[in-house]
Amino acid sequence: MRFDAQRVSLWMSATFGGILVVAFLIFPGFFPPMSPTMSAQEVADFYADNAPLIRASMITFDFCGVMLLPLFTVVIHQLKRIRTSTDVFAYCYLSAVTSGAALLALANLFWLIGAFRPERDAHLVQLMNDLAWITFTAPVGTMVAQNLCFALAVYLDQGERPVFPRWVGHFNIVTGLLVIPAACASIFTSGPLAWDGLISYWLRLATLGTYMIVMFVVLRRVVAEELAEEAGSAEGDLALAVG
Amino acid sequence: MTATVRPAPVIGGVAPGDRLDLRICWWITVGFYGLFGVIFVLLARVMPPPGADLSTEQIVAFYADHRTTIKIGFGILMVAIGGAAIASGIVAYEMTRMSVGKVFVYTYIVSLSVGALPGCLLAAICCLTATFRADLDPQVTELLFDITFLSFVGSLGCFVANYSILALAILLDENEVFPKWMAYVTIWQIVTELLAAPVFIFRTGPFSWNGVISFWEGTALFGIYMMLLIRLVRRNITTPAAVS
């Protein structure tokens, strides 16, 4: 069997995405999410009491977070297959994905630095915790741009057989809109928009989780279609050459 | 000159040179830089930057005075930052039409999208963190202040790489996608980054992060550069001159 980079990429992201879920579940500060209203001393105590699990979880996050990238590179390849418009959205998408991945790598670093010396001045532990949560939650703009570019590319696909079904465009717009309010996590310390709130935390994470699963399924089908088309045209070429 | 530019693809009834995808990206780019100006200058008040020589008390006062507008401005930026990716994508697309080949395009995109972190996002995140709690230790506030401005004004390499590749691409391109003088405008951007390097050393004078050379000259030239680049992209996407 011949391995195809796109299929391998999708399964890489799915596998490491699964590990990420485990890392997420064992992080002591996620269920329930730590409140921004905790005092500096409470935060420092939390890090001191939970240092081993915070480290285990965030080291795993560090390893696996950016492993979600391969799935997005498959999207870029598929966007470039849309022949009726230019590649501009694929380039915008690549740029947004790169910044987003760098942000994810930064957030878990802040958590790990916080857990490294929990006995330091409580204000400094709280600072690392604030930086981690804000970086993790608020900069939704890269995903918004990504999803917008994706949807626009899908809407402008005038091919006889569009690469992506229309509804995937709508789906990207909706998920992009649902994560926007999480930007407010950098502003509010309580309520649904705070980083532990119903909208900024629960809605955003549920949206991201659903998004990854749906896109995985969609991309599997789209890649299969492309490979089938290629195989079909290769057979055609062979028939021509033989004939 | 030989006609080596790929003809523009026709999108369902839309003539080449009047491509909807490029026009959308162009307008988003213009909107993004407009918003960027409003956020940085009018709301967050980080352009022009407060002095690098402020005392700890003055720094605490700076955040106290501008707390609300910093939150509004950088809160919006958290959503709008993706506009930078679209601005980078449309220039990258223009570069694919150059005769030098596509490889430069990837350096252009990746250097800018990595640069978005130290050059913009880290500064905004630290500023937001400094205003997140009213009872922050003044020493911590001062540290966040320094991170904000040193990363914002002092992120050099990503942008030098980006300008270098664009200038080279323009100079080596035979399709005249951008005029050659734009390469020299771009090279001036490299010079401004070099002149911003001393912000890590000086807290007063022309080379401090709010200085005449490191900030004002660099910002003025960046404004000119960006306006010219946006105009040139506009020219390329509105005139059906895709084939020479």
mmCIF file of N, CA and C in Angstrom, chain A residues 56-169:
data_model
loop_
_atom_site.group_PDB
_atom_site.id
_atom_site.type_symbol
_atom_site.label_atom_id
_atom_site.label_comp_id
_atom_site.label_asym_id
_atom_site.label_seq_id
_atom_site.Cartn_x
_atom_site.Cartn_y
_atom_site.Cartn_z
ATOM 1 N N ALA A 56 3.008 17.465 33.920
ATOM 2 C CA ALA A 56 2.747 16.319 33.034
ATOM 3 C C ALA A 56 1.811 16.736 31.902
ATOM 4 N N SER A 57 0.768 17.440 32.273
ATOM 5 C CA SER A 57 -0.227 17.835 31.288
ATOM 6 C C SER A 57 0.352 18.812 30.267
ATOM 7 N N MET A 58 1.075 19.823 30.769
ATOM 8 C CA MET A 58 1.544 20.864 29.868
ATOM 9 C C MET A 58 2.759 20.443 29.037
ATOM 10 N N ILE A 59 3.550 19.502 29.565
ATOM 11 C CA ILE A 59 4.634 18.972 28.724
ATOM 12 C C ILE A 59 4.007 18.203 27.558
ATOM 13 N N THR A 60 2.954 17.452 27.852
ATOM 14 C CA THR A 60 2.250 16.732 26.785
ATOM 15 C C THR A 60 1.650 17.717 25.785
ATOM 16 N N PHE A 61 1.053 18.779 26.323
ATOM 17 C CA PHE A 61 0.503 19.834 25.471
ATOM 18 C C PHE A 61 1.584 20.421 24.566
ATOM 19 N N ASP A 62 2.742 20.660 25.177
ATOM 20 C CA ASP A 62 3.874 21.222 24.459
ATOM 21 C C ASP A 62 4.237 20.332 23.261
ATOM 22 N N PHE A 63 4.281 19.011 23.524
ATOM 23 C CA PHE A 63 4.622 18.068 22.454
ATOM 24 C C PHE A 63 3.543 17.993 21.380
ATOM 25 N N CYS A 64 2.302 17.953 21.805
ATOM 26 C CA CYS A 64 1.232 17.575 20.876
ATOM 27 C C CYS A 64 0.472 18.738 20.258
ATOM 28 N N GLY A 65 0.512 19.901 20.902
ATOM 29 C CA GLY A 65 -0.305 21.013 20.423
ATOM 30 C C GLY A 65 -0.060 21.338 18.959
ATOM 31 N N VAL A 66 1.198 21.491 18.609
ATOM 32 C CA VAL A 66 1.527 21.907 17.246
ATOM 33 C C VAL A 66 1.368 20.744 16.258
ATOM 34 N N MET A 67 1.179 19.542 16.812
ATOM 35 C CA MET A 67 0.925 18.388 15.948
ATOM 36 C C MET A 67 -0.447 18.449 15.286
ATOM 37 N N LEU A 68 -1.239 19.455 15.652
ATOM 38 C CA LEU A 68 -2.509 19.644 14.949
ATOM 39 C C LEU A 68 -2.282 20.284 13.579
ATOM 40 N N LEU A 69 -1.069 20.848 13.401
ATOM 41 C CA LEU A 69 -0.764 21.540 12.143
ATOM 42 C C LEU A 69 -0.979 20.699 10.879
ATOM 43 N N PRO A 70 -0.565 19.415 10.875
ATOM 44 C CA PRO A 70 -0.707 18.650 9.625
ATOM 45 C C PRO A 70 -2.125 18.692 9.051
ATOM 46 N N LEU A 71 -3.141 18.652 9.906
ATOM 47 C CA LEU A 71 -4.512 18.697 9.404
ATOM 48 C C LEU A 71 -4.757 20.007 8.641
ATOM 49 N N PHE A 72 -4.229 21.092 9.184
ATOM 50 C CA PHE A 72 -4.463 22.382 8.538
ATOM 51 C C PHE A 72 -3.686 22.508 7.222
ATOM 52 N N THR A 73 -2.544 21.807 7.149
ATOM 53 C CA THR A 73 -1.813 21.856 5.877
ATOM 54 C C THR A 73 -2.571 21.083 4.796
ATOM 55 N N VAL A 74 -3.326 20.072 5.202
ATOM 56 C CA VAL A 74 -4.176 19.377 4.229
ATOM 57 C C VAL A 74 -5.235 20.346 3.697
ATOM 58 N N VAL A 75 -5.779 21.165 4.595
ATOM 59 C CA VAL A 75 -6.748 22.175 4.153
ATOM 60 C C VAL A 75 -6.104 23.083 3.096
ATOM 61 N N ILE A 76 -4.865 23.526 3.375
ATOM 62 C CA ILE A 76 -4.186 24.427 2.442
ATOM 63 C C ILE A 76 -4.060 23.767 1.066
ATOM 64 N N HIS A 77 -3.643 22.506 1.073
ATOM 65 C CA HIS A 77 -3.513 21.788 -0.202
ATOM 66 C C HIS A 77 -4.855 21.723 -0.926
ATOM 67 N N GLN A 78 -5.903 21.441 -0.193
ATOM 68 C CA GLN A 78 -7.226 21.311 -0.819
ATOM 69 C C GLN A 78 -7.732 22.670 -1.324
ATOM 70 N N LEU A 79 -7.418 23.739 -0.571
ATOM 71 C CA LEU A 79 -7.825 25.074 -1.042
ATOM 72 C C LEU A 79 -7.155 25.389 -2.380
ATOM 73 N N LYS A 80 -5.912 24.923 -2.530
ATOM 74 C CA LYS A 80 -5.193 25.197 -3.777
ATOM 75 C C LYS A 80 -5.762 24.404 -4.953
ATOM 76 N N ARG A 81 -6.569 23.388 -4.649
ATOM 77 C CA ARG A 81 -7.186 22.621 -5.739
ATOM 78 C C ARG A 81 -8.380 23.348 -6.348
ATOM 79 N N ILE A 82 -8.860 24.370 -5.645
ATOM 80 C CA ILE A 82 -9.990 25.125 -6.192
ATOM 81 C C ILE A 82 -9.474 25.954 -7.366
ATOM 82 N N ARG A 83 -9.911 25.577 -8.556
ATOM 83 C CA ARG A 83 -9.290 26.126 -9.752
ATOM 84 C C ARG A 83 -9.902 27.444 -10.224
ATOM 85 N N THR A 84 -11.113 27.737 -9.732
ATOM 86 C CA THR A 84 -11.792 28.897 -10.307
ATOM 87 C C THR A 84 -11.412 30.208 -9.625
ATOM 88 N N SER A 85 -10.583 30.155 -8.586
ATOM 89 C CA SER A 85 -10.044 31.406 -8.056
ATOM 90 C C SER A 85 -8.557 31.199 -7.809
ATOM 91 N N THR A 86 -7.890 32.280 -7.383
ATOM 92 C CA THR A 86 -6.440 32.196 -7.192
ATOM 93 C C THR A 86 -6.129 31.459 -5.885
ATOM 94 N N ASP A 87 -4.817 31.317 -5.607
ATOM 95 C CA ASP A 87 -4.383 30.644 -4.380
ATOM 96 C C ASP A 87 -4.352 31.585 -3.180
ATOM 97 N N VAL A 88 -4.861 32.792 -3.338
ATOM 98 C CA VAL A 88 -4.643 33.792 -2.290
ATOM 99 C C VAL A 88 -5.168 33.346 -0.924
ATOM 100 N N PHE A 89 -6.321 32.690 -0.895
ATOM 101 C CA PHE A 89 -6.870 32.274 0.399
ATOM 102 C C PHE A 89 -6.011 31.187 1.038
ATOM 103 N N ALA A 90 -5.404 30.347 0.226
ATOM 104 C CA ALA A 90 -4.517 29.316 0.770
ATOM 105 C C ALA A 90 -3.322 29.969 1.466
ATOM 106 N N TYR A 91 -2.794 31.042 0.860
ATOM 107 C CA TYR A 91 -1.649 31.725 1.474
ATOM 108 C C TYR A 91 -2.066 32.436 2.762
ATOM 109 N N CYS A 92 -3.225 33.094 2.727
ATOM 110 C CA CYS A 92 -3.731 33.749 3.949
ATOM 111 C C CYS A 92 -3.909 32.715 5.054
ATOM 112 N N TYR A 93 -4.456 31.573 4.674
ATOM 113 C CA TYR A 93 -4.722 30.488 5.620
ATOM 114 C C TYR A 93 -3.421 30.001 6.254
ATOM 115 N N LEU A 94 -2.408 29.786 5.433
ATOM 116 C CA LEU A 94 -1.103 29.342 5.932
ATOM 117 C C LEU A 94 -0.560 30.342 6.944
ATOM 118 N N SER A 95 -0.669 31.620 6.616
ATOM 119 C CA SER A 95 -0.145 32.655 7.498
ATOM 120 C C SER A 95 -0.878 32.638 8.842
ATOM 121 N N ALA A 96 -2.200 32.523 8.795
ATOM 122 C CA ALA A 96 -2.983 32.529 10.032
ATOM 123 C C ALA A 96 -2.682 31.293 10.878
ATOM 124 N N VAL A 97 -2.582 30.139 10.224
ATOM 125 C CA VAL A 97 -2.315 28.888 10.951
ATOM 126 C C VAL A 97 -0.959 28.950 11.663
ATOM 127 N N THR A 98 0.035 29.528 10.990
ATOM 128 C CA THR A 98 1.376 29.607 11.581
ATOM 129 C C THR A 98 1.350 30.449 12.858
ATOM 130 N N SER A 99 0.702 31.615 12.798
ATOM 131 C CA SER A 99 0.626 32.468 13.997
ATOM 132 C C SER A 99 -0.142 31.762 15.109
ATOM 133 N N GLY A 100 -1.214 31.071 14.756
ATOM 134 C CA GLY A 100 -2.024 30.370 15.753
ATOM 135 C C GLY A 100 -1.231 29.289 16.458
ATOM 136 N N ALA A 101 -0.439 28.534 15.709
ATOM 137 C CA ALA A 101 0.362 27.457 16.300
ATOM 138 C C ALA A 101 1.393 28.033 17.266
ATOM 139 N N ALA A 102 1.998 29.165 16.874
ATOM 140 C CA ALA A 102 3.005 29.792 17.737
ATOM 141 C C ALA A 102 2.364 30.241 19.059
ATOM 142 N N LEU A 103 1.132 30.732 18.988
ATOM 143 C CA LEU A 103 0.424 31.170 20.200
ATOM 144 C C LEU A 103 0.184 30.005 21.149
ATOM 145 N N LEU A 104 -0.229 28.869 20.580
ATOM 146 C CA LEU A 104 -0.501 27.684 21.387
ATOM 147 C C LEU A 104 0.777 27.240 22.104
ATOM 148 N N ALA A 105 1.903 27.293 21.367
ATOM 149 C CA ALA A 105 3.187 26.886 21.947
ATOM 150 C C ALA A 105 3.580 27.813 23.089
ATOM 151 N N LEU A 106 3.204 29.089 22.961
ATOM 152 C CA LEU A 106 3.560 30.074 23.979
ATOM 153 C C LEU A 106 2.740 29.874 25.255
ATOM 154 N N ALA A 107 1.440 29.607 25.088
ATOM 155 C CA ALA A 107 0.553 29.511 26.249
ATOM 156 C C ALA A 107 1.019 28.418 27.208
ATOM 157 N N ASN A 108 1.329 27.226 26.671
ATOM 158 C CA ASN A 108 1.675 26.155 27.607
ATOM 159 C C ASN A 108 3.031 26.379 28.250
ATOM 160 N N LEU A 109 3.876 27.178 27.569
ATOM 161 C CA LEU A 109 5.160 27.546 28.165
ATOM 162 C C LEU A 109 4.937 28.387 29.430
ATOM 163 N N PHE A 110 3.997 29.317 29.364
ATOM 164 C CA PHE A 110 3.697 30.150 30.535
ATOM 165 C C PHE A 110 3.224 29.288 31.706
ATOM 166 N N TRP A 111 2.373 28.306 31.433
ATOM 167 C CA TRP A 111 1.908 27.424 32.508
ATOM 168 C C TRP A 111 3.093 26.666 33.122
ATOM 169 N N LEU A 112 3.981 26.187 32.259
ATOM 170 C CA LEU A 112 5.129 25.410 32.750
ATOM 171 C C LEU A 112 6.086 26.284 33.560
ATOM 172 N N ILE A 113 6.265 27.530 33.139
ATOM 173 C CA ILE A 113 7.139 28.432 33.899
ATOM 174 C C ILE A 113 6.516 28.703 35.271
ATOM 175 N N GLY A 114 5.193 28.854 35.296
ATOM 176 C CA GLY A 114 4.510 29.059 36.573
ATOM 177 C C GLY A 114 4.723 27.902 37.525
ATOM 178 N N ALA A 115 4.693 26.685 36.979
ATOM 179 C CA ALA A 115 4.816 25.493 37.818
ATOM 180 C C ALA A 115 6.267 25.167 38.165
ATOM 181 N N PHE A 116 7.215 25.849 37.496
ATOM 182 C CA PHE A 116 8.629 25.492 37.685
ATOM 183 C C PHE A 116 9.116 25.839 39.096
ATOM 184 N N ARG A 117 8.729 27.030 39.578
ATOM 185 C CA ARG A 117 9.132 27.490 40.919
ATOM 186 C C ARG A 117 7.916 28.051 41.635
ATOM 187 N N PRO A 118 7.001 27.157 42.043
ATOM 188 C CA PRO A 118 5.764 27.672 42.654
ATOM 189 C C PRO A 118 6.013 28.395 43.972
ATOM 190 N N GLU A 119 7.219 28.228 44.549
ATOM 191 C CA GLU A 119 7.484 28.888 45.839
ATOM 192 C C GLU A 119 7.910 30.341 45.663
ATOM 193 N N ARG A 120 8.047 30.783 44.399
ATOM 194 C CA ARG A 120 8.464 32.181 44.222
ATOM 195 C C ARG A 120 7.330 33.127 44.636
ATOM 196 N N ASP A 121 7.619 34.423 44.656
ATOM 197 C CA ASP A 121 6.632 35.445 45.019
ATOM 198 C C ASP A 121 5.288 35.138 44.349
ATOM 199 N N ALA A 122 4.246 35.063 45.166
ATOM 200 C CA ALA A 122 2.928 34.657 44.662
ATOM 201 C C ALA A 122 2.460 35.534 43.498
ATOM 202 N N HIS A 123 2.843 36.806 43.516
ATOM 203 C CA HIS A 123 2.423 37.702 42.436
ATOM 204 C C HIS A 123 3.008 37.274 41.090
ATOM 205 N N LEU A 124 4.213 36.711 41.146
ATOM 206 C CA LEU A 124 4.857 36.298 39.899
ATOM 207 C C LEU A 124 4.229 35.009 39.363
ATOM 208 N N VAL A 125 3.845 34.114 40.285
ATOM 209 C CA VAL A 125 3.147 32.899 39.838
ATOM 210 C C VAL A 125 1.816 33.300 39.203
ATOM 211 N N GLN A 126 1.146 34.247 39.848
ATOM 212 C CA GLN A 126 -0.129 34.723 39.307
ATOM 213 C C GLN A 126 0.079 35.365 37.927
ATOM 214 N N LEU A 127 1.185 36.090 37.771
ATOM 215 C CA LEU A 127 1.480 36.718 36.477
ATOM 216 C C LEU A 127 1.596 35.668 35.376
ATOM 217 N N MET A 128 2.353 34.589 35.658
ATOM 218 C CA MET A 128 2.512 33.546 34.639
ATOM 219 C C MET A 128 1.163 32.891 34.345
ATOM 220 N N ASN A 129 0.366 32.727 35.391
ATOM 221 C CA ASN A 129 -0.954 32.120 35.213
ATOM 222 C C ASN A 129 -1.863 33.015 34.359
ATOM 223 N N ASP A 130 -1.821 34.318 34.630
ATOM 224 C CA ASP A 130 -2.609 35.264 33.816
ATOM 225 C C ASP A 130 -2.165 35.207 32.358
ATOM 226 N N LEU A 131 -0.837 35.265 32.150
ATOM 227 C CA LEU A 131 -0.314 35.244 30.783
ATOM 228 C C LEU A 131 -0.740 33.972 30.055
ATOM 229 N N ALA A 132 -0.663 32.837 30.783
ATOM 230 C CA ALA A 132 -1.014 31.559 30.170
ATOM 231 C C ALA A 132 -2.481 31.548 29.747
ATOM 232 N N TRP A 133 -3.352 31.916 30.664
ATOM 233 C CA TRP A 133 -4.787 31.848 30.367
ATOM 234 C C TRP A 133 -5.193 32.837 29.282
ATOM 235 N N ILE A 134 -4.627 34.043 29.342
ATOM 236 C CA ILE A 134 -4.997 35.050 28.337
ATOM 237 C C ILE A 134 -4.500 34.619 26.951
ATOM 238 N N THR A 135 -3.245 34.133 26.905
ATOM 239 C CA THR A 135 -2.696 33.701 25.618
ATOM 240 C C THR A 135 -3.461 32.493 25.065
ATOM 241 N N PHE A 136 -3.887 31.618 25.970
ATOM 242 C CA PHE A 136 -4.602 30.403 25.567
ATOM 243 C C PHE A 136 -6.006 30.729 25.038
ATOM 244 N N THR A 137 -6.645 31.738 25.654
ATOM 245 C CA THR A 137 -8.061 31.971 25.387
ATOM 246 C C THR A 137 -8.347 33.104 24.398
ATOM 247 N N ALA A 138 -7.658 34.241 24.580
ATOM 248 C CA ALA A 138 -8.113 35.468 23.921
ATOM 249 C C ALA A 138 -7.772 35.643 22.435
ATOM 250 N N PRO A 139 -6.563 35.304 21.964
ATOM 251 C CA PRO A 139 -6.241 35.648 20.573
ATOM 252 C C PRO A 139 -6.946 34.721 19.565
ATOM 253 N N VAL A 140 -8.239 34.922 19.399
ATOM 254 C CA VAL A 140 -9.039 34.077 18.519
ATOM 255 C C VAL A 140 -8.916 34.515 17.053
ATOM 256 N N GLY A 141 -8.257 35.660 16.850
ATOM 257 C CA GLY A 141 -8.220 36.252 15.508
ATOM 258 C C GLY A 141 -7.626 35.370 14.424
ATOM 259 N N THR A 142 -6.643 34.542 14.810
ATOM 260 C CA THR A 142 -6.042 33.692 13.775
ATOM 261 C C THR A 142 -7.067 32.674 13.280
ATOM 262 N N MET A 143 -7.854 32.125 14.226
ATOM 263 C CA MET A 143 -8.856 31.145 13.799
ATOM 264 C C MET A 143 -9.975 31.833 13.009
ATOM 265 N N VAL A 144 -10.339 33.034 13.421
ATOM 266 C CA VAL A 144 -11.384 33.772 12.704
ATOM 267 C C VAL A 144 -10.951 34.001 11.249
ATOM 268 N N ALA A 145 -9.699 34.443 11.056
ATOM 269 C CA ALA A 145 -9.209 34.700 9.704
ATOM 270 C C ALA A 145 -9.143 33.408 8.890
ATOM 271 N N GLN A 146 -8.651 32.356 9.541
ATOM 272 C CA GLN A 146 -8.564 31.043 8.912
ATOM 273 C C GLN A 146 -9.927 30.592 8.377
ATOM 274 N N ASN A 147 -10.907 30.635 9.266
ATOM 275 C CA ASN A 147 -12.234 30.148 8.896
ATOM 276 C C ASN A 147 -12.892 31.036 7.854
ATOM 277 N N LEU A 148 -12.667 32.339 7.965
ATOM 278 C CA LEU A 148 -13.227 33.265 6.982
ATOM 279 C C LEU A 148 -12.633 32.986 5.595
ATOM 280 N N CYS A 149 -11.316 32.840 5.536
ATOM 281 C CA CYS A 149 -10.663 32.569 4.252
ATOM 282 C C CYS A 149 -11.149 31.244 3.676
ATOM 283 N N PHE A 150 -11.269 30.258 4.552
ATOM 284 C CA PHE A 150 -11.738 28.959 4.092
ATOM 285 C C PHE A 150 -13.130 29.087 3.483
ATOM 286 N N ALA A 151 -14.028 29.745 4.220
ATOM 287 C CA ALA A 151 -15.410 29.868 3.754
ATOM 288 C C ALA A 151 -15.476 30.644 2.439
ATOM 289 N N LEU A 152 -14.734 31.732 2.352
ATOM 290 C CA LEU A 152 -14.750 32.524 1.114
ATOM 291 C C LEU A 152 -14.272 31.683 -0.067
ATOM 292 N N ALA A 153 -13.210 30.927 0.153
ATOM 293 C CA ALA A 153 -12.681 30.083 -0.920
ATOM 294 C C ALA A 153 -13.736 29.065 -1.358
ATOM 295 N N VAL A 154 -14.442 28.498 -0.386
ATOM 296 C CA VAL A 154 -15.471 27.500 -0.707
ATOM 297 C C VAL A 154 -16.626 28.156 -1.470
ATOM 298 N N TYR A 155 -17.039 29.357 -1.022
ATOM 299 C CA TYR A 155 -18.148 30.045 -1.698
ATOM 300 C C TYR A 155 -17.782 30.429 -3.128
ATOM 301 N N LEU A 156 -16.505 30.756 -3.352
ATOM 302 C CA LEU A 156 -16.097 31.201 -4.690
ATOM 303 C C LEU A 156 -15.736 30.034 -5.606
ATOM 304 N N ASP A 157 -15.854 28.820 -5.087
ATOM 305 C CA ASP A 157 -15.533 27.641 -5.891
ATOM 306 C C ASP A 157 -16.656 27.420 -6.908
ATOM 307 N N GLN A 158 -16.373 27.779 -8.158
ATOM 308 C CA GLN A 158 -17.396 27.683 -9.210
ATOM 309 C C GLN A 158 -17.214 26.435 -10.065
ATOM 310 N N GLY A 159 -16.357 25.540 -9.598
ATOM 311 C CA GLY A 159 -16.092 24.337 -10.379
ATOM 312 C C GLY A 159 -17.332 23.470 -10.526
ATOM 313 N N GLU A 160 -17.311 22.592 -11.538
ATOM 314 C CA GLU A 160 -18.461 21.703 -11.727
ATOM 315 C C GLU A 160 -18.639 20.783 -10.528
ATOM 316 N N ARG A 161 -17.478 20.327 -10.019
ATOM 317 C CA ARG A 161 -17.537 19.509 -8.804
ATOM 318 C C ARG A 161 -16.712 20.221 -7.738
ATOM 319 N N PRO A 162 -17.373 21.047 -6.920
ATOM 320 C CA PRO A 162 -16.640 21.817 -5.898
ATOM 321 C C PRO A 162 -15.814 20.906 -5.001
ATOM 322 N N VAL A 163 -14.627 21.405 -4.604
ATOM 323 C CA VAL A 163 -13.740 20.608 -3.753
ATOM 324 C C VAL A 163 -14.405 20.334 -2.408
ATOM 325 N N PHE A 164 -14.968 21.388 -1.809
ATOM 326 C CA PHE A 164 -15.674 21.237 -0.532
ATOM 327 C C PHE A 164 -17.165 21.494 -0.747
ATOM 328 N N PRO A 165 -18.009 20.741 -0.037
ATOM 329 C CA PRO A 165 -19.441 21.081 -0.082
ATOM 330 C C PRO A 165 -19.671 22.456 0.555
ATOM 331 N N ARG A 166 -20.677 23.148 0.059
ATOM 332 C CA ARG A 166 -21.019 24.481 0.562
ATOM 333 C C ARG A 166 -21.154 24.550 2.087
ATOM 334 N N TRP A 167 -21.833 23.542 2.649
ATOM 335 C CA TRP A 167 -22.135 23.627 4.091
ATOM 336 C C TRP A 167 -20.863 23.707 4.935
ATOM 337 N N VAL A 168 -19.746 23.182 4.439
ATOM 338 C CA VAL A 168 -18.505 23.266 5.224
ATOM 339 C C VAL A 168 -18.080 24.733 5.341
ATOM 340 N N GLY A 169 -18.382 25.519 4.311
ATOM 341 C CA GLY A 169 -18.139 26.962 4.384
ATOM 342 C C GLY A 169 -18.979 27.601 5.472
#
